XYZ file of C-alpha atoms in Angstrom:
606
model
C -6.676 56.899 1.063
C -4.196 59.732 3.283
C -1.406 61.665 2.258
C 2.151 61.622 3.283
C 4.400 64.968 2.424
C 8.092 65.399 4.327
C 10.410 67.918 3.543
C 14.209 68.408 4.592
C 15.214 71.696 3.311
C 17.999 75.063 4.271
C 14.461 76.611 4.743
C 11.088 76.785 7.176
C 9.860 73.767 5.787
C 6.358 74.492 7.744
C 4.323 76.405 4.304
C 5.899 73.946 2.594
C 4.337 70.939 4.640
C 0.548 72.458 4.700
C 0.691 73.722 1.387
C 1.396 70.033 0.162
C -1.755 68.500 2.172
C -3.923 71.433 0.685
C -2.868 70.069 -3.099
C -3.570 66.419 -1.398
C -6.735 66.786 0.784
C -8.250 64.870 -2.020
C -7.020 61.711 -0.689
C -7.983 62.284 2.788
C -9.743 64.553 4.898
C -11.164 64.010 8.492
C -7.785 64.994 10.112
C -4.549 66.002 9.556
C -1.551 66.129 11.850
C 2.328 67.335 11.128
C 6.053 66.877 13.320
C 8.846 68.828 13.216
C 12.148 69.604 15.004
C 11.577 72.780 16.302
C 14.102 73.492 19.329
C 12.956 69.270 19.668
C 10.001 67.262 18.594
C 6.260 69.648 17.819
C 3.818 67.780 16.712
C -0.141 69.798 15.924
C -3.162 67.865 14.678
C -6.192 68.373 14.159
C -9.867 67.380 13.457
C -11.263 68.547 10.497
C -9.405 70.173 6.872
C -6.329 71.315 6.752
C -6.692 74.765 6.886
C -7.640 74.137 10.931
C -3.881 72.422 11.030
C -2.497 75.424 9.198
C -4.122 77.930 11.609
C -2.620 76.200 14.308
C 0.600 75.994 12.735
C 1.346 79.842 12.621
C 3.959 81.263 13.192
C 6.184 77.618 13.574
C 9.306 77.295 11.774
C 11.137 74.459 11.041
C 13.953 72.918 8.208
C 12.107 68.751 8.828
C 9.097 67.960 9.519
C 6.357 65.135 8.191
C 2.761 65.764 7.823
C -0.327 63.953 7.287
C -3.662 64.019 6.028
C -6.074 61.248 7.160
C -8.841 59.258 5.510
C -9.804 56.739 8.279
C -10.047 53.613 8.111
C -8.705 52.248 11.831
C -10.962 54.665 14.448
C -13.221 57.462 13.944
C -12.121 60.702 12.971
C -10.066 62.405 16.032
C -7.610 63.826 17.175
C -6.248 61.131 19.173
C -6.407 59.134 15.997
C -5.049 61.375 13.424
C -1.240 61.137 12.804
C 1.721 61.836 13.418
C 1.719 58.973 16.189
C 4.705 59.133 17.974
C 6.945 56.488 19.962
C 9.591 57.316 22.346
C 11.138 60.644 20.702
C 9.985 59.080 17.307
C 6.642 60.585 15.061
C 5.245 58.184 12.152
C 3.400 59.184 9.545
C 1.038 56.163 6.949
C -0.837 55.524 3.997
C -2.481 52.201 3.946
C -3.659 49.342 5.630
C -1.790 46.972 8.202
C -4.094 43.602 7.633
C -1.616 42.168 11.256
C -1.281 44.956 13.485
C -3.623 43.177 16.100
C -0.818 40.345 16.007
C 2.263 43.562 16.847
C -0.213 45.328 19.006
C -0.334 41.965 21.372
C 3.508 41.768 21.156
C 4.419 45.688 21.871
C 1.571 45.473 24.242
C 3.107 42.984 26.185
C 6.554 44.636 25.964
C 5.333 47.124 27.987
C 3.921 49.741 24.922
C 1.015 51.654 25.472
C -1.195 52.854 22.909
C -3.376 55.790 22.694
C -5.676 55.853 19.743
C -7.469 52.841 17.504
C -5.087 53.091 14.488
C -2.835 50.275 12.883
C -0.453 53.115 12.132
C 1.173 53.561 15.903
C 1.830 50.472 15.669
C 4.145 51.035 13.320
C 5.805 53.681 15.704
C 6.293 51.261 18.573
C 7.587 49.030 16.554
C 10.051 51.351 15.023
C 11.261 52.781 18.078
C 11.577 48.851 19.899
C 13.739 47.788 16.780
C 15.684 51.088 17.077
C 17.107 50.181 20.790
C 18.702 46.870 18.540
C 19.975 48.360 15.014
C 22.137 51.481 15.810
C 20.607 53.406 12.541
C 17.258 54.741 12.184
C 17.036 52.912 8.180
C 18.410 49.794 9.483
C 15.375 49.689 12.261
C 12.192 50.858 9.354
C 13.518 48.352 7.350
C 13.683 45.527 10.360
C 9.669 46.680 11.632
C 8.315 46.898 7.783
C 9.456 43.101 7.333
C 7.336 42.197 10.630
C 4.062 44.255 8.105
C 1.907 42.771 6.052
C -0.646 45.335 3.960
C 0.077 47.892 2.021
C 2.127 51.380 3.288
C 3.722 54.229 2.857
C 5.802 55.610 5.959
C 7.594 58.726 6.557
C 9.319 58.425 9.876
C 11.184 61.112 11.562
C 13.550 61.075 14.809
C 13.806 63.762 17.795
C 17.197 62.800 17.578
C 18.538 63.297 14.317
C 16.635 66.549 13.328
C 17.775 66.586 9.614
C 17.233 63.604 8.444
C 13.376 61.409 7.643
C 13.034 57.653 6.309
C 10.181 56.532 4.198
C 9.707 53.277 2.677
C 7.152 52.012 0.760
C 4.541 48.983 -0.168
C 1.962 48.510 -2.108
C 0.565 52.442 -1.312
C 2.568 55.501 -3.878
C 5.546 57.480 -2.743
C 7.668 59.461 -4.369
C 10.678 61.416 -3.439
C 11.236 65.738 -4.756
C 14.722 66.382 -5.754
C 15.494 70.223 -4.779
C 17.993 73.346 -5.246
C 17.755 73.635 -1.104
C 16.364 70.419 -0.298
C 14.796 67.347 -0.784
C 11.270 66.027 -0.066
C 8.409 62.863 0.033
C 5.236 63.287 -1.101
C 1.852 60.773 -2.513
C 1.921 62.702 -5.102
C 3.616 65.214 -7.641
C 0.540 67.415 -6.583
C 2.185 68.252 -3.264
C 5.985 68.934 -4.655
C 5.232 71.119 -7.772
C 5.684 74.014 -4.991
C 9.391 72.972 -4.728
C 10.620 71.025 -7.858
C 9.326 69.046 -10.781
C 12.191 66.450 -10.321
C 10.743 63.647 -9.391
C 12.114 59.659 -8.226
C 10.079 56.816 -8.029
C 10.277 54.591 -5.246
C 9.284 51.370 -6.117
C 7.860 48.072 -3.590
C 9.881 47.678 -0.848
C 12.391 50.414 -1.144
C 13.676 52.880 1.784
C 14.845 56.183 1.643
C 16.722 58.145 3.791
C 16.140 62.117 2.727
C 19.093 65.411 4.183
C 19.463 68.270 2.652
C 22.003 67.253 0.932
C 20.726 64.050 -0.934
C 18.704 60.948 -0.611
C 19.797 57.706 -0.203
C 17.555 54.507 -0.998
C 17.711 51.157 -0.095
C 16.125 47.747 -1.406
C 13.968 45.746 1.054
C 17.455 43.662 1.085
C 19.294 46.455 2.288
C 21.323 46.429 -0.617
C 21.817 50.242 -1.945
C 19.461 50.450 -5.110
C 19.491 53.053 -7.813
C 16.085 54.526 -9.070
C 15.209 56.782 -12.220
C 14.725 60.316 -12.146
C 11.723 61.812 -13.850
C 11.080 65.421 -14.976
C 7.199 65.795 -14.195
C 5.238 67.848 -16.939
C 2.570 69.302 -14.628
C 2.766 72.693 -14.058
C 1.433 74.359 -10.198
C -1.681 75.808 -12.682
C -2.402 72.293 -13.432
C -3.628 72.280 -10.123
C -4.536 75.132 -8.749
C -9.317 75.922 -9.143
C -8.384 78.965 -11.698
C -11.700 80.918 -12.190
C -14.035 77.374 -11.330
C -16.258 77.760 -8.205
C -14.979 74.152 -7.723
C -12.430 71.071 -8.739
C -15.392 68.681 -10.092
C -16.922 71.556 -12.531
C -13.210 72.729 -13.496
C -12.578 69.273 -13.960
C -15.992 68.932 -16.284
C -15.470 71.487 -18.084
C -11.584 70.399 -19.013
C -13.273 67.683 -21.005
C -13.229 68.482 -23.983
C -9.080 69.502 -24.356
C -8.931 66.097 -21.776
C -9.903 64.250 -24.229
C -8.195 66.117 -27.240
C -5.111 65.652 -25.633
C -5.615 61.510 -25.329
C -6.435 61.313 -28.718
C -3.937 63.391 -29.891
C -2.062 60.602 -30.921
C -4.195 59.456 -33.654
C -3.417 63.398 -35.255
C -4.763 63.214 -39.095
C -4.465 59.576 -39.788
C -6.600 57.209 -41.479
C -5.679 54.354 -39.471
C -5.137 53.326 -35.913
C -1.867 51.764 -35.028
C -1.317 49.400 -32.442
C 1.914 50.360 -31.462
C -0.141 53.547 -29.148
C -0.578 50.165 -26.684
C 2.876 49.410 -26.405
C 5.861 48.738 -28.488
C 4.739 44.523 -27.934
C 0.955 45.490 -28.899
C 0.344 44.177 -32.140
C 1.003 40.375 -31.778
C -0.235 40.428 -28.500
C -3.867 42.413 -29.218
C -3.974 39.878 -32.510
C -3.040 36.550 -30.551
C -6.001 37.229 -27.982
C -9.460 35.455 -28.439
C -11.136 37.087 -25.589
C -11.078 40.339 -23.051
C -11.438 40.199 -19.951
C -11.753 43.946 -17.910
C -11.215 44.483 -14.691
C -11.626 47.794 -12.624
C -13.940 49.609 -9.333
C -16.290 52.234 -9.576
C -16.753 54.720 -12.534
C -13.556 52.583 -14.350
C -15.892 49.634 -13.954
C -18.823 51.771 -15.657
C -16.130 52.765 -18.568
C -15.380 48.645 -18.494
C -19.213 47.858 -18.790
C -19.314 50.578 -22.054
C -16.310 49.374 -24.037
C -17.905 45.493 -23.724
C -20.785 46.749 -26.064
C -17.843 47.805 -28.452
C -15.276 45.541 -28.693
C -18.122 42.900 -29.143
C -19.375 44.631 -31.855
C -16.796 45.850 -33.319
C -14.428 43.033 -33.094
C -16.247 39.950 -32.275
C -14.582 39.037 -29.054
C -15.727 37.981 -25.959
C -15.511 40.412 -23.302
C -16.163 40.200 -19.243
C -16.240 43.180 -17.263
C -15.660 42.432 -13.253
C -15.385 44.276 -10.364
C -11.851 44.135 -9.237
C -12.935 43.677 -5.938
C -14.669 40.502 -6.733
C -12.598 39.271 -9.154
C -9.467 37.873 -7.131
C -11.564 36.165 -4.301
C -13.657 33.590 -7.133
C -12.867 30.823 -8.387
C -12.671 32.182 -11.911
C -11.731 29.850 -15.218
C -8.721 31.765 -16.495
C -7.264 31.785 -20.163
C -4.039 32.371 -21.115
C -5.255 33.829 -24.377
C -7.746 36.589 -22.206
C -6.514 39.863 -22.696
C -6.980 41.274 -19.655
C -7.364 45.179 -18.950
C -6.932 47.230 -16.233
C -8.843 50.154 -15.480
C -7.903 53.019 -12.935
C -7.312 56.762 -12.989
C -4.791 56.576 -10.556
C -2.764 53.776 -10.661
C -2.748 52.556 -7.148
C -6.286 51.099 -6.374
C -5.814 48.649 -4.390
C -8.041 46.418 -5.462
C -7.735 47.269 -9.306
C -3.716 46.342 -8.932
C -4.385 43.160 -6.925
C -6.716 41.312 -8.755
C -4.257 42.428 -12.143
C -1.528 40.192 -10.201
C -4.071 37.773 -9.727
C -4.781 37.700 -13.943
C -0.984 37.208 -14.028
C -0.469 34.478 -11.346
C -3.658 32.131 -13.169
C -1.040 32.218 -16.311
C -2.811 35.561 -18.270
C 0.244 37.285 -19.271
C -1.353 39.347 -21.909
C -2.098 42.160 -20.152
C -3.037 46.275 -20.764
C -3.852 49.249 -18.237
C -5.285 52.223 -19.019
C -4.594 54.817 -16.870
C -3.806 58.497 -16.094
C -0.431 58.512 -14.270
C 2.336 57.073 -16.022
C 4.736 56.396 -13.592
C 1.833 54.615 -11.559
C 1.825 50.888 -9.622
C -1.018 49.316 -12.418
C 1.502 50.814 -15.264
C 4.710 49.157 -14.213
C 2.256 45.795 -13.746
C 1.400 45.167 -17.231
C 3.208 44.636 -20.221
C 1.175 46.668 -22.177
C -0.271 50.663 -21.615
C -2.617 53.475 -22.665
C -1.779 56.751 -21.141
C -5.550 59.243 -20.455
C -3.700 61.923 -20.341
C -6.575 63.644 -19.125
C -4.196 65.768 -16.895
C -4.383 65.891 -12.681
C -8.117 65.263 -11.173
C -8.373 66.441 -8.338
C -12.137 66.066 -7.646
C -13.588 63.098 -5.801
C -16.039 62.421 -8.187
C -14.386 61.315 -11.532
C -15.131 63.222 -14.820
C -12.647 63.663 -17.329
C -11.073 60.774 -16.503
C -14.698 58.997 -17.734
C -14.665 60.285 -20.984
C -10.898 59.885 -22.074
C -11.014 56.253 -20.581
C -14.224 55.802 -22.400
C -12.013 57.147 -25.931
C -8.955 55.188 -24.529
C -11.584 51.801 -24.806
C -13.245 52.917 -28.074
C -9.901 52.715 -29.202
C -8.665 49.544 -28.302
C -12.201 48.483 -29.679
C -11.150 49.819 -32.987
C -7.927 48.633 -33.476
C -9.022 45.377 -31.917
C -11.877 45.437 -34.907
C -9.169 45.582 -37.271
C -6.284 42.977 -36.747
C -9.213 40.395 -36.294
C -10.689 41.767 -39.795
C -13.589 43.139 -38.415
C -13.622 46.433 -40.256
C -12.230 47.614 -43.624
C -10.337 50.334 -43.744
C -12.718 52.652 -44.303
C -14.593 51.993 -41.689
C -11.864 52.059 -39.523
C -11.243 55.944 -40.734
C -14.843 56.961 -40.162
C -14.168 55.895 -36.419
C -11.093 57.691 -36.282
C -12.832 61.241 -38.007
C -15.361 60.448 -35.118
C -13.178 60.578 -32.200
C -11.062 63.559 -33.844
C -14.655 65.262 -33.615
C -15.455 64.241 -29.940
C -13.799 67.520 -28.357
C -16.145 69.626 -30.141
C -19.327 67.572 -29.299
C -17.927 66.966 -26.020
C -18.070 70.543 -25.781
C -21.346 71.360 -27.604
C -22.578 69.091 -24.546
C -21.648 71.056 -21.993
C -23.219 74.021 -23.228
C -26.639 72.627 -21.948
C -25.075 73.488 -18.110
C -28.258 76.202 -18.021
C -30.842 73.796 -18.800
C -29.411 70.732 -16.821
C -29.271 73.593 -13.791
C -33.125 74.438 -13.756
C -33.511 70.329 -13.569
C -31.172 70.105 -10.712
C -33.187 72.414 -8.582
C -35.813 69.359 -8.344
C -33.830 67.501 -7.787
C -32.030 68.691 -5.085
C -35.594 68.178 -2.427
C -35.821 64.924 -3.926
C -34.420 61.750 -1.624
C -34.516 59.130 -4.422
C -33.851 59.241 -8.211
C -34.425 56.105 -10.662
C -31.845 56.386 -13.876
C -32.304 53.943 -16.338
C -30.775 53.098 -19.497
C -30.714 50.915 -22.591
C -28.144 48.679 -24.489
C -24.312 51.022 -24.070
C -26.661 53.619 -22.473
C -27.226 51.171 -19.284
C -23.454 51.825 -17.674
C -23.651 55.715 -18.484
C -27.034 55.659 -16.498
C -24.869 53.590 -13.373
C -22.326 56.593 -13.673
C -25.337 59.216 -13.928
C -26.584 57.254 -10.222
C -22.856 57.421 -8.920
C -22.527 60.849 -9.206
C -25.561 61.443 -7.914
C -25.554 60.069 -4.548
C -21.206 60.746 -4.399
C -22.039 64.567 -4.057
C -25.142 65.066 -3.874
C -26.280 62.488 -1.328
C -29.475 61.181 -3.054
C -29.989 57.634 -2.844
C -29.901 56.863 -6.971
C -30.324 53.769 -8.096
C -29.657 52.369 -12.716
C -31.204 49.948 -14.037
C -31.704 48.677 -17.323
C -34.922 50.059 -18.643
C -36.006 46.846 -19.670
C -36.056 45.816 -16.037
C -38.406 48.279 -14.784
C -41.218 45.769 -14.656
C -38.895 43.362 -12.807
C -39.249 45.442 -9.654
C -37.717 48.601 -9.797
C -41.100 49.884 -11.211
C -42.517 49.365 -7.678
C -40.316 52.415 -6.648
C -41.654 54.551 -8.496
C -44.532 57.284 -7.163
C -44.813 61.699 -7.917
C -41.484 61.910 -5.181
C -39.541 59.554 -7.892
C -37.340 61.526 -10.362
C -36.714 58.976 -13.339
C -33.685 59.990 -15.506
C -33.985 58.132 -19.086
C -30.639 58.301 -21.587
C -32.841 58.544 -24.941
C -29.981 58.209 -28.064
C -31.712 57.888 -30.593
C -30.960 54.270 -31.982
C -32.262 50.498 -32.272
C -33.896 50.445 -28.574
C -35.524 53.914 -28.546
C -38.885 52.658 -29.431
C -38.543 49.934 -26.425
C -37.513 52.604 -24.389
C -40.004 55.149 -24.820
C -42.323 51.774 -24.223
C -40.471 51.877 -20.387
C -40.836 55.457 -19.795
C -44.971 54.786 -20.936
C -44.817 52.527 -17.703
C -43.566 55.172 -15.258
C -45.933 57.673 -16.734
C -48.655 55.637 -15.615
C -47.497 54.995 -12.441
C -47.102 59.347 -11.934
C -43.933 58.988 -12.294
C -41.914 62.611 -13.001
C -39.971 61.819 -16.259
C -36.103 63.978 -17.001
C -35.688 62.840 -20.354
C -31.588 63.430 -22.107
C -32.793 62.911 -25.667
C -31.287 62.962 -29.289
C -32.508 65.411 -32.356
C -35.081 63.514 -33.613
C -36.334 61.315 -31.131
C -39.919 62.184 -31.324
C -40.076 62.211 -27.571
C -43.060 65.167 -26.514
C -42.232 67.145 -24.012
C -45.502 67.542 -21.420
C -46.603 67.682 -18.038
C -44.434 66.173 -15.902
C -41.900 65.165 -19.175
C -38.684 67.182 -18.961
C -37.084 66.347 -22.651
C -33.243 68.164 -23.248
C -32.376 67.540 -26.510
C -28.405 66.544 -26.854
C -26.904 68.777 -29.806
C -26.793 65.614 -32.143
C -26.131 62.071 -32.659
C -22.918 60.313 -32.338
C -23.825 57.023 -33.105
C -21.274 54.214 -31.239
C -19.670 57.418 -29.147
C -22.762 58.541 -27.895
C -22.179 57.109 -24.593
C -18.985 59.789 -24.362
C -21.728 62.668 -24.682
C -24.541 61.077 -22.505
C -22.802 61.273 -19.863
C -21.670 64.562 -19.408
C -25.220 66.372 -18.776
C -25.041 63.504 -15.956
C -22.444 64.913 -14.305
C -23.751 68.575 -14.637
C -26.884 67.266 -13.053
C -25.040 65.568 -9.991
C -22.599 69.066 -10.108
C -25.707 71.494 -10.198
C -27.854 69.196 -7.784
C -25.305 69.393 -5.030
C -24.660 72.953 -5.311
C -28.754 73.760 -4.652
C -27.937 70.722 -1.798
C -24.928 73.109 -0.362
C -22.690 69.326 -0.341
C -18.793 69.518 -0.086
C -19.035 69.201 -3.783
C -15.179 68.318 -3.871
C -15.500 66.182 -0.389
C -17.429 64.303 0.262
C -18.547 62.490 3.114
C -16.950 59.448 3.656
C -14.879 59.173 0.337
C -11.720 59.753 -0.921
C -10.394 60.500 -4.682
C -7.346 57.688 -4.821
C -8.665 53.994 -2.973
C -4.998 52.888 -2.507
C -6.461 50.280 0.416
C -9.094 47.306 0.270
């Protein structure tokens, strides 16, 4: 949610700020702005995409500045609500939400400060300006202001009186520093800085950093100087480029075979799993687990729901899956012998991170993060970790992050099964062989794109759609419905097929297309009966069937046959056509595929 770029360098940093914002636009794209030193403080703001700000910034040059792309929380998208916000020669950009901004705003108003926006960020600008009156140093003033802030934030501050310095701070929202040869930088995401450096420092909660041309200086929440490790990013600038694809979502759908291969590289040609794949202490921690609790949001939640079937079937452990935003706000029954698994693409998802911390407070210390970002907060919070190696995912609608999460969770299920004596060496080897074949199998599923595009042309004119699945394919139906509504704005719901007659069947008519995930498994015959219920009410069926499913195509019944039946790993294959269906439906409708309305990629606020 929202993106920050800051720079102090021996060259014109305006193009760096603009290009950085372009790379961060997936985090927010309702407005953008920048503030730079150019013979004094110069601020530009624009409603809409970064391209609008870029056009206004043509010809502007400066050696220090801050910039921001916004996803609205407090206040509608407008130029007056766009960042940076200013106060007495200070300019501030901010990611996150300040929960006590109302209280601080009232106090500052009483001191004579006037507010021009509806945002919580303007409160930060005025508060820092007020603290600067009693603190000679900007770093000290920012630190004093941060003491009063409750909530999550990443902040960058530029002072008109100090043209060669930027001060940044973070608590609960990601922020990193970039170390370059001709200057130094800060941003919300590595992708924004690959244009200038691969050397990064990841700030920790409470850190405040001073950025100058010559270096960076970091202090902790208590004001004491601290050292943070340097990291060389393995990402290339090409990894976040669109290349020959029309959209990032399309690119990322077709990157799934390679993403899966990268994620599963560590199992190589092995015939047995090594628990240490999840961390040095994993073997004992996983062996001692008597149950599993999965915490996640959105697409990652659907991955967790799928994993429940695998973990209970293979490992024989009870598995509960919780929506992270709900978990910590209800009275639950903690079990110190539970393995708590937090799933997040970014590793900064605020609700999932808070839920993980809550689980630990309740005495559940066996924690595992499944994540795509090595230095993220959730990875640092958990005792064990598994990195999915999906690579950068820019499109708001998650695709390759989901399938790589599924691969990681299946590997976890096999590992738990082995440690609990539930599978023998032959079964273990067979599961690993099937996993190694996944990239090829997903590649074959991608060959269905033309047939899926034909379906999408029929879908684009519809207002509603129903998705059905049974067993471990019900979460895949949920994911298909989520993808369709995220980017095409077609209202879509998903149900276990057996629930049709308990209510959803009332919605079915000729204008309600019904998508069914129909693998050739033990529940197929029951699913066929559910499909007959749809046809009897005039509903139009779109069925993803395995070879040998024996579901005949007829008027009102459209069939696409998957290349192969893939047993327990079938959900990984069946989700691919559903991703393509959403993508092509959005293309026909002409919606903004990569930046759907009202959504942002990294949800770092509650």
